[in-house]
């Protein structure tokens, strides 16, 4: 994978979503509970500069990466789970480049992030059909086969247990549902991989 280039996952068959993502992309089992709590606390602390952080760690390309993944994976009238939604930037991109005729459930473990979603979405139209829900990837509180699409924008990497998280996203997608994941891949070169790991780990703490 190229240095700090995004990877996109857009798949329509649930079995393929599970098989390809687990065997090819995953290189870790998740953050674990203790480190996850630390990451969540850091994210809370950087809320005032959250958008800036996303832009910097993606070298200013975060919006372009979102658009590329969403254009390929989202359709008008979709019922969408924005998993790890943060401020709702993935869904804002849906409204900008695909359609406002969608239903969106914003799902995030950080209440303070969800509180900002209303401001971000209401500027489009008070008629946008959306709901807020707080929780973690490992216990998604929706029935099987609920969503046409699940979005994960720079968020699935923060799962506590990736295996369980993928099982849950797989469960709530409809049979022909679409999983759209936009994130940054690790460089193939070991030297650059170490550099990027240090950069990403300590940069957020400096900003916070």
Short mmCIF file of C-alpha atoms in Angstrom, two decimals:
data_model
loop_
_atom_site.label_atom_id
_atom_site.label_comp_id
_atom_site.label_asym_id
_atom_site.label_seq_id
_atom_site.Cartn_x
_atom_site.Cartn_y
_atom_site.Cartn_z
CA UNK A 1 0.00 0.00 0.00
CA UNK A 2 1.37 3.45 -0.86
CA UNK A 3 2.55 5.79 1.87
CA UNK A 4 -0.38 7.56 3.54
CA UNK A 5 -2.66 6.78 0.63
CA UNK A 6 -6.26 5.89 1.40
CA UNK A 7 -7.83 2.54 0.98
CA UNK A 8 -11.46 2.20 0.00
CA UNK A 9 -13.63 -0.80 0.56
CA UNK A 10 -16.85 -0.94 -1.39
CA UNK A 11 -18.40 -4.37 -1.59
CA UNK A 12 -21.94 -5.56 -2.15
CA UNK A 13 -21.80 -9.16 -0.98
CA UNK A 14 -21.70 -9.63 2.76
CA UNK A 15 -19.55 -12.76 2.59
CA UNK A 16 -16.95 -10.92 0.51
CA UNK A 17 -17.02 -7.99 2.93
CA UNK A 18 -16.15 -10.36 5.76
CA UNK A 19 -13.62 -12.51 3.92
CA UNK A 20 -11.61 -9.83 2.10
CA UNK A 21 -11.50 -7.38 4.97
CA UNK A 22 -10.47 -9.99 7.53
CA UNK A 23 -7.78 -11.70 5.45
CA UNK A 24 -6.24 -8.83 3.52
CA UNK A 25 -6.75 -5.53 5.36
CA UNK A 26 -6.77 -6.35 9.05
CA UNK A 27 -3.33 -6.41 10.66
CA UNK A 28 -4.43 -5.93 14.25
CA UNK A 29 -7.15 -7.23 16.55
CA UNK A 30 -8.24 -3.77 17.67
CA UNK A 31 -7.20 -1.28 20.30
CA UNK A 32 -8.25 -3.28 23.35
CA UNK A 33 -10.37 -1.76 26.11
CA UNK A 34 -7.68 0.12 28.02
CA UNK A 35 -6.04 1.75 25.00
CA UNK A 36 -9.47 2.43 23.46
CA UNK A 37 -10.39 4.50 26.52
CA UNK A 38 -7.21 6.53 26.10
CA UNK A 39 -7.95 7.14 22.41
CA UNK A 40 -11.53 8.23 23.17
CA UNK A 41 -10.26 10.65 25.79
CA UNK A 42 -7.78 12.13 23.32
CA UNK A 43 -10.58 12.53 20.77
CA UNK A 44 -12.70 14.33 23.36
CA UNK A 45 -9.84 16.68 24.09
CA UNK A 46 -9.29 17.59 20.44
CA UNK A 47 -12.95 18.29 19.62
CA UNK A 48 -12.22 22.01 18.95
CA UNK A 49 -9.63 21.04 16.31
CA UNK A 50 -11.06 17.67 15.24
CA UNK A 51 -11.63 18.62 11.60
CA UNK A 52 -8.18 20.15 11.36
CA UNK A 53 -6.60 16.98 12.72
CA UNK A 54 -8.34 14.82 10.12
CA UNK A 55 -7.14 17.14 7.40
CA UNK A 56 -3.54 17.18 8.60
CA UNK A 57 -3.14 13.42 9.09
CA UNK A 58 -4.49 12.84 5.57
CA UNK A 59 -2.24 15.56 4.14
CA UNK A 60 -5.27 17.70 3.30
CA UNK A 61 -6.96 15.01 1.23
CA UNK A 62 -9.62 13.79 3.68
CA UNK A 63 -12.58 15.33 1.83
CA UNK A 64 -11.43 13.99 -1.54
CA UNK A 65 -11.01 10.53 -0.07
CA UNK A 66 -14.53 10.64 1.40
CA UNK A 67 -16.04 11.70 -1.91
CA UNK A 68 -14.37 8.92 -3.85
CA UNK A 69 -15.64 6.23 -1.51
CA UNK A 70 -19.15 7.65 -1.15
CA UNK A 71 -19.81 8.28 -4.84
CA UNK A 72 -19.15 4.60 -5.51
CA UNK A 73 -21.12 3.22 -2.59
CA UNK A 74 -24.18 5.34 -1.74
CA UNK A 75 -27.47 5.76 -3.61
CA UNK A 76 -30.55 7.99 -3.18
CA UNK A 77 -33.16 6.60 -0.74
CA UNK A 78 -30.55 4.58 1.17
CA UNK A 79 -30.95 3.95 4.89
CA UNK A 80 -27.42 4.58 6.15
CA UNK A 81 -25.53 3.82 9.34
CA UNK A 82 -22.68 6.31 9.76
CA UNK A 83 -20.59 4.20 12.15
CA UNK A 84 -18.07 6.16 14.17
CA UNK A 85 -19.65 9.26 12.70
CA UNK A 86 -17.86 11.93 14.70
CA UNK A 87 -19.24 15.26 13.50
CA UNK A 88 -20.91 13.55 10.56
CA UNK A 89 -18.43 14.48 7.84
CA UNK A 90 -19.01 11.27 5.88
CA UNK A 91 -22.75 11.87 5.81
CA UNK A 92 -22.30 15.54 4.96
CA UNK A 93 -20.44 14.35 1.89
CA UNK A 94 -23.38 12.07 1.03
CA UNK A 95 -25.71 15.07 1.18
CA UNK A 96 -23.33 17.14 -0.94
CA UNK A 97 -22.48 14.72 -3.73
CA UNK A 98 -25.17 12.00 -3.80
CA UNK A 99 -28.59 12.98 -2.45
CA UNK A 100 -30.45 14.59 0.43
CA UNK A 101 -33.14 11.94 0.04
CA UNK A 102 -31.58 9.47 2.47
CA UNK A 103 -32.10 8.41 6.07
CA UNK A 104 -28.99 8.58 8.25
CA UNK A 105 -28.30 7.16 11.70
CA UNK A 106 -25.26 8.83 13.24
CA UNK A 107 -23.55 6.38 15.58
CA UNK A 108 -20.60 7.30 17.80
CA UNK A 109 -19.36 6.56 21.33
CA UNK A 110 -18.67 10.23 22.07
CA UNK A 111 -21.77 12.24 23.00
CA UNK A 112 -19.98 15.54 22.47
CA UNK A 113 -19.36 14.61 18.84
CA UNK A 114 -23.00 13.70 18.29
CA UNK A 115 -24.11 17.01 19.77
CA UNK A 116 -22.27 18.78 16.94
CA UNK A 117 -24.03 16.69 14.28
CA UNK A 118 -27.30 18.63 14.58
CA UNK A 119 -25.57 21.90 13.75
CA UNK A 120 -23.73 20.37 10.81
CA UNK A 121 -26.76 18.67 9.26
CA UNK A 122 -29.44 21.30 9.91
CA UNK A 123 -27.60 23.79 7.69
CA UNK A 124 -28.59 21.63 4.72
CA UNK A 125 -32.30 21.37 5.38
CA UNK A 126 -34.53 20.89 8.43
CA UNK A 127 -36.20 18.10 6.45
CA UNK A 128 -33.15 15.83 6.43
CA UNK A 129 -34.20 12.54 8.02
CA UNK A 130 -31.58 11.66 10.64
CA UNK A 131 -31.22 10.17 14.11
CA UNK A 132 -28.49 10.16 16.75
CA UNK A 133 -27.35 7.06 18.63
CA UNK A 134 -24.38 6.52 20.92
CA UNK A 135 -22.54 3.21 21.20
CA UNK A 136 -19.58 1.13 20.12
CA UNK A 137 -18.85 -0.98 17.04
CA UNK A 138 -18.92 -4.17 19.08
CA UNK A 139 -22.57 -3.82 20.14
CA UNK A 140 -24.61 -2.10 17.42
CA UNK A 141 -28.19 -1.71 18.76
CA UNK A 142 -30.07 -2.43 15.51
CA UNK A 143 -31.81 -5.47 14.06
CA UNK A 144 -30.31 -7.75 11.44
CA UNK A 145 -30.55 -6.60 7.80
CA UNK A 146 -31.46 -3.01 8.67
CA UNK A 147 -29.20 -0.84 6.50
CA UNK A 148 -28.64 -0.36 2.78
CA UNK A 149 -25.19 1.01 3.53
CA UNK A 150 -22.75 1.37 6.41
CA UNK A 151 -20.16 4.16 6.34
CA UNK A 152 -16.89 4.06 8.27
CA UNK A 153 -14.81 7.16 7.70
CA UNK A 154 -11.48 7.11 9.54
CA UNK A 155 -13.23 5.30 12.39
CA UNK A 156 -13.07 1.51 12.21
CA UNK A 157 -9.38 1.58 13.16
CA UNK A 158 -10.55 2.73 16.61
CA UNK A 159 -12.61 -0.40 17.31
CA UNK A 160 -11.97 -2.19 20.58
CA UNK A 161 -12.15 -5.64 18.96
CA UNK A 162 -12.09 -5.59 15.16
CA UNK A 163 -13.40 -9.13 14.73
CA UNK A 164 -16.51 -8.36 16.74
CA UNK A 165 -16.92 -4.96 15.09
CA UNK A 166 -16.91 -6.49 11.62
CA UNK A 167 -19.39 -9.16 12.72
CA UNK A 168 -21.76 -6.44 13.92
CA UNK A 169 -21.52 -4.35 10.76
CA UNK A 170 -22.00 -7.51 8.72
CA UNK A 171 -25.09 -8.37 10.78
CA UNK A 172 -26.93 -5.06 10.37
CA UNK A 173 -26.33 -4.78 6.60
CA UNK A 174 -29.03 -5.99 4.24
CA UNK A 175 -28.23 -8.94 1.99
CA UNK A 176 -27.07 -6.67 -0.83
CA UNK A 177 -25.94 -3.92 1.52
CA UNK A 178 -22.81 -1.87 0.91
CA UNK A 179 -19.98 -1.34 3.36
CA UNK A 180 -17.96 1.78 2.55
CA UNK A 181 -14.73 2.18 4.51
CA UNK A 182 -12.43 5.13 3.95
CA UNK A 183 -9.18 5.14 5.89
CA UNK A 184 -5.42 5.52 5.63
CA UNK A 185 -3.28 2.48 4.93
CA UNK A 186 0.10 1.70 6.41
CA UNK A 187 3.16 2.13 4.16
CA UNK A 188 4.81 -1.03 2.83
CA UNK A 189 8.27 0.35 3.57
CA UNK A 190 9.16 -0.49 7.19
CA UNK A 191 11.05 2.78 7.75
CA UNK A 192 8.12 4.90 6.60
CA UNK A 193 5.73 2.68 8.57
CA UNK A 194 7.59 3.48 11.79
CA UNK A 195 7.68 7.18 10.92
CA UNK A 196 3.96 7.29 10.18
CA UNK A 197 3.11 5.34 13.35
CA UNK A 198 5.06 7.82 15.50
CA UNK A 199 3.56 10.76 13.63
CA UNK A 200 -0.02 9.58 14.10
CA UNK A 201 0.45 8.49 17.71
CA UNK A 202 2.04 11.66 19.04
CA UNK A 203 0.61 14.33 16.77
CA UNK A 204 -2.88 14.07 18.26
CA UNK A 205 -1.50 14.41 21.79
CA UNK A 206 0.43 17.54 20.81
CA UNK A 207 -2.70 19.14 19.35
CA UNK A 208 -4.76 18.14 22.37
#
